[in-house]
C-alpha positions as YAML, in Angstrom:
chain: A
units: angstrom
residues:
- id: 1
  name: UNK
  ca: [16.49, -1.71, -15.69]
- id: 2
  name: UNK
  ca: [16.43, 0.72, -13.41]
- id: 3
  name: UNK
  ca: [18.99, 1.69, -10.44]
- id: 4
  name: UNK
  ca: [16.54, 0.34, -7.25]
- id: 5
  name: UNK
  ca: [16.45, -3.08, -8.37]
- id: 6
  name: UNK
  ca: [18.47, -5.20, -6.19]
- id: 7
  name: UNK
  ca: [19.15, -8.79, -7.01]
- id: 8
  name: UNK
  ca: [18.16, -10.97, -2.96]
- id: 9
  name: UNK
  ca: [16.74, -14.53, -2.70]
- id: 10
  name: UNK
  ca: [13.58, -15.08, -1.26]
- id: 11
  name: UNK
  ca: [14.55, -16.70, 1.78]
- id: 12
  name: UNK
  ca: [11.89, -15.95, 4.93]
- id: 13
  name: UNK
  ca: [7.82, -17.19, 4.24]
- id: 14
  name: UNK
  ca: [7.13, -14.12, 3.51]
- id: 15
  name: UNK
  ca: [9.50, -13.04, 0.78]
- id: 16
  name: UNK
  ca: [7.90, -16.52, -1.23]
- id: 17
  name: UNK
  ca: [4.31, -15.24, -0.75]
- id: 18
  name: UNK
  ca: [5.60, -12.07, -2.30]
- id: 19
  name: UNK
  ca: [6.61, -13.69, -5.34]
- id: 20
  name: UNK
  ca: [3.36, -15.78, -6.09]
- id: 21
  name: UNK
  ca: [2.21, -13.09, -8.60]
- id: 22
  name: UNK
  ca: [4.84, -13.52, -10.55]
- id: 23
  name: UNK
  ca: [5.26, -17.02, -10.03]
- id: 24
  name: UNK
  ca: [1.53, -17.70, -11.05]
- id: 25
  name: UNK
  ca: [2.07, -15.62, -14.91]
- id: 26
  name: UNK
  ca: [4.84, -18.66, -15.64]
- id: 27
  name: UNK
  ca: [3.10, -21.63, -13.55]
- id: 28
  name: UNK
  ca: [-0.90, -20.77, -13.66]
- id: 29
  name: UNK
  ca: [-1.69, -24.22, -12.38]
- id: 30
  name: UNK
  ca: [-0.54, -22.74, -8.94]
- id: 31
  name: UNK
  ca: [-3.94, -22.88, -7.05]
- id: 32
  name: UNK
  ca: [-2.97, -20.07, -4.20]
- id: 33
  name: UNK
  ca: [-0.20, -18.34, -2.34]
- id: 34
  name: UNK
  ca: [-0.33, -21.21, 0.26]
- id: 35
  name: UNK
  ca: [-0.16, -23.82, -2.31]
- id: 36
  name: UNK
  ca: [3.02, -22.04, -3.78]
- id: 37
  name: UNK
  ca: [4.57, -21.41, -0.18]
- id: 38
  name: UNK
  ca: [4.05, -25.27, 0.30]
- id: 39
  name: UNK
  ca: [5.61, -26.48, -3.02]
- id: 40
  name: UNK
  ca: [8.77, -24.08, -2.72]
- id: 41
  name: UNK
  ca: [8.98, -25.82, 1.11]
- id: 42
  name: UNK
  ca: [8.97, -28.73, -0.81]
- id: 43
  name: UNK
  ca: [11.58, -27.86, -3.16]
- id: 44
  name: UNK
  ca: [13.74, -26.46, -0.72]
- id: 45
  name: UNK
  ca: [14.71, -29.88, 1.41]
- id: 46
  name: UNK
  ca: [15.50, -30.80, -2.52]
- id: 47
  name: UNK
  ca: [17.83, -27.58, -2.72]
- id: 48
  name: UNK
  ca: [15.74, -25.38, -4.49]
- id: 49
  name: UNK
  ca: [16.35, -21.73, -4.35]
- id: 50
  name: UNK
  ca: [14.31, -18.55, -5.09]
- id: 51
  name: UNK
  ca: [16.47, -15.94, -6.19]
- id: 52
  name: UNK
  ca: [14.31, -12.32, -7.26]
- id: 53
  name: UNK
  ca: [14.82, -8.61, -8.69]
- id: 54
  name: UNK
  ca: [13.14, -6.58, -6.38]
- id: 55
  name: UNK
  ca: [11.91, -2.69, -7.15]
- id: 56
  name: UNK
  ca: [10.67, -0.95, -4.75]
- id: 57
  name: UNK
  ca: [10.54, -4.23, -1.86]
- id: 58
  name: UNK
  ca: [8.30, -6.22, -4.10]
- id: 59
  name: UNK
  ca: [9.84, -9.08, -6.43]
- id: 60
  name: UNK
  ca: [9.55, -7.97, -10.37]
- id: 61
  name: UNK
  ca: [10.78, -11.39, -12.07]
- id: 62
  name: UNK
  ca: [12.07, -14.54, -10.66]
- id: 63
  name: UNK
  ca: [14.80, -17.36, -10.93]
- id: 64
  name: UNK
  ca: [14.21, -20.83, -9.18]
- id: 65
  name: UNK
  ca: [17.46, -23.12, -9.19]
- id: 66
  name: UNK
  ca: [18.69, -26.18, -7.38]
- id: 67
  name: UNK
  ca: [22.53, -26.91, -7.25]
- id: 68
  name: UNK
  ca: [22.52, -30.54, -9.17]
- id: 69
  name: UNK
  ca: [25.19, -33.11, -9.83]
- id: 70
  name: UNK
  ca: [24.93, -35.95, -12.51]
- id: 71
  name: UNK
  ca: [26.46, -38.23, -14.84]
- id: 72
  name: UNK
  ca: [25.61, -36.28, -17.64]
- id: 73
  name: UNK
  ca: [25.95, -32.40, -17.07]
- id: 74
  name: UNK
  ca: [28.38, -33.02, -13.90]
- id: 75
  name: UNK
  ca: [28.18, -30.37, -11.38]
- id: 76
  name: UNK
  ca: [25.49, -27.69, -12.52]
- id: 77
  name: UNK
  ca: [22.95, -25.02, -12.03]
- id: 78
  name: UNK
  ca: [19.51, -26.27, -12.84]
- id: 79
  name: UNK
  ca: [16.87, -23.24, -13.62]
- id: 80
  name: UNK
  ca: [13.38, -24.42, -13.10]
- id: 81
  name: UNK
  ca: [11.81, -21.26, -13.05]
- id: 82
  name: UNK
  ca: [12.16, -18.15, -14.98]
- id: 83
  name: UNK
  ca: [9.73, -15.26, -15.34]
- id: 84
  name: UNK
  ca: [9.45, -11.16, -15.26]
- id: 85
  name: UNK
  ca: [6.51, -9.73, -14.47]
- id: 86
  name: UNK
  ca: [4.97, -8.84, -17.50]
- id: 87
  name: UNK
  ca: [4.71, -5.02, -16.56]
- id: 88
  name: UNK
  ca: [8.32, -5.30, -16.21]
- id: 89
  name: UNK
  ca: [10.07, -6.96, -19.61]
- id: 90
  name: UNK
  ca: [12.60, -5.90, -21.75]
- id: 91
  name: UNK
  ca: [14.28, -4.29, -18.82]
- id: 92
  name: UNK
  ca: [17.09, -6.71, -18.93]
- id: 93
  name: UNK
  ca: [15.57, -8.82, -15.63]
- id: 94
  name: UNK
  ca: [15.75, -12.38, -17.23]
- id: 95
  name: UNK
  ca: [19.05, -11.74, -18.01]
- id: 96
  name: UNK
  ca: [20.52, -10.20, -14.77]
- id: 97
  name: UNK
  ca: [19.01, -13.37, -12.89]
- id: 98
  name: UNK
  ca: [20.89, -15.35, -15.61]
- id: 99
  name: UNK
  ca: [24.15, -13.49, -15.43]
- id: 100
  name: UNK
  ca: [23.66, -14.18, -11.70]
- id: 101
  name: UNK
  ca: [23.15, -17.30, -11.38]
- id: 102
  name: UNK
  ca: [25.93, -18.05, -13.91]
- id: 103
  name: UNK
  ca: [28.68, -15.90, -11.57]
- id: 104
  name: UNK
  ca: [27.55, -18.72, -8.65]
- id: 105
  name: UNK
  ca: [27.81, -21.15, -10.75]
- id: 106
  name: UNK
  ca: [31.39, -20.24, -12.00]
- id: 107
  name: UNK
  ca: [31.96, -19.35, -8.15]
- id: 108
  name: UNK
  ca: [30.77, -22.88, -7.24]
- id: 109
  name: UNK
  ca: [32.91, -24.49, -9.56]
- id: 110
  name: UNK
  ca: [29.85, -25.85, -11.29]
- id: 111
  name: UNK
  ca: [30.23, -26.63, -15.02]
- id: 112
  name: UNK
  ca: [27.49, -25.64, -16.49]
- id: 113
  name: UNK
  ca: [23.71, -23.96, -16.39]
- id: 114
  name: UNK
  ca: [21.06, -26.11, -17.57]
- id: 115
  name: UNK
  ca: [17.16, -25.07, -17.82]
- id: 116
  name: UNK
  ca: [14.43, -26.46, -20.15]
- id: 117
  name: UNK
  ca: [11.58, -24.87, -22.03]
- id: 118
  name: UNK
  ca: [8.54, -25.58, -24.44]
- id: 119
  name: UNK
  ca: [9.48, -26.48, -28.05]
- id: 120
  name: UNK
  ca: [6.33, -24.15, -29.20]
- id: 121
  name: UNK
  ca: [7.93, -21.16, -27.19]
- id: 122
  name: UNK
  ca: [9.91, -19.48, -29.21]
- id: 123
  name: UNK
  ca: [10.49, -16.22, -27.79]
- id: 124
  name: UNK
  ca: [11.78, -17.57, -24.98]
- id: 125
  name: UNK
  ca: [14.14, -19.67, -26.80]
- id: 126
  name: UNK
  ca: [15.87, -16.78, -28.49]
- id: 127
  name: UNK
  ca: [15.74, -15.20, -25.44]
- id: 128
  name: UNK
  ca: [18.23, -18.14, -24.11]
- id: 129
  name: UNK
  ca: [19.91, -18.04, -27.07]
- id: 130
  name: UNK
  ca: [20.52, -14.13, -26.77]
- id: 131
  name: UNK
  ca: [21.51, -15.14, -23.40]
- id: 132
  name: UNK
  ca: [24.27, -17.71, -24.08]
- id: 133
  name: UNK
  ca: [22.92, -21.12, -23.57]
- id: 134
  name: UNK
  ca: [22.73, -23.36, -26.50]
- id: 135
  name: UNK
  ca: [20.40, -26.02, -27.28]
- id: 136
  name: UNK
  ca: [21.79, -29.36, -26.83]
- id: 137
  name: UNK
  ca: [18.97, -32.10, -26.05]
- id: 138
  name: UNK
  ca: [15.02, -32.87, -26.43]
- id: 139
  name: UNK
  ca: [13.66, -33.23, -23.26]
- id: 140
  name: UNK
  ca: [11.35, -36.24, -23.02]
- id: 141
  name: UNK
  ca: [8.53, -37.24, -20.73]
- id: 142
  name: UNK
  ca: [5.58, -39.05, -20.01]
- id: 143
  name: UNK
  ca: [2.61, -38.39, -18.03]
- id: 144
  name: UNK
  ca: [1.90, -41.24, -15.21]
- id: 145
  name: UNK
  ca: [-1.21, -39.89, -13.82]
...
């Protein structure tokens, strides 16, 4: 990691179209920068929040979150998206965004950090558990289209 990345959420238009580069090598089905700028509009009036490592005024990895409370994790920090650039791993981005968003978490009083991921991805689950977060659940779903 080097000494000009800053940690700063993507918070105007165009700091989101910044990110769609990076945002497209962890969710290809994104069909355009307008498409992604729409979807994180979306997301935001559900309390989702971009927050990005940025070298050099362009955004190097990414961490999407929404502040969530429920019955079964309380008050927590949901990651729904997590992804370095792949130029830029194993410089210690995933887990400065992680270490982040667990220091507003704490700050926030929130209990805990919750994210999901593939069971066929391993890498990044020994990333997570490098990273302090356990495996506690199987996610479940079912398509309805």
């Amino acid at each position: 990691m080097t000494d000009t990345a800053i940690l700063r959420h993507a918070e105007t238009d165009a700091d989101v179209l910044a990110c769609f580069d990076v945002m497209q090598q962890l969710r290809p089905h994104l069909q355009s920068p307008g498409d992604f700028l729409a979807r994180v509009s979306t997301q935001r009036t559900q309390g989702y929040c971009l927050l990005a490592v940025w070298e050099g005024g362009k955004p190097v990895a990414l961490a999407g979150y929404r502040r969530v409370d429920n019955l079964i994790h309380g008050r927590f920090i949901y990651v729904d998206d997590l992804v370095t650039d792949e130029a830029g791993r194993g410089r210690g981005h995933g887990e400065r965004l992680l270490a982040e968003l667990g220091t507003l978490g704490r700050a926030e009083n929130r209990e805990r950090m919750v994210l999901d991921t593939g069971l066929a991805n391993a890498l990044a689950q020994r990333f997570y558990f490098r990273c302090g977060l356990l495996a506690r659940g199987l996610h479940f779903s079912m398509d309805l289209s």
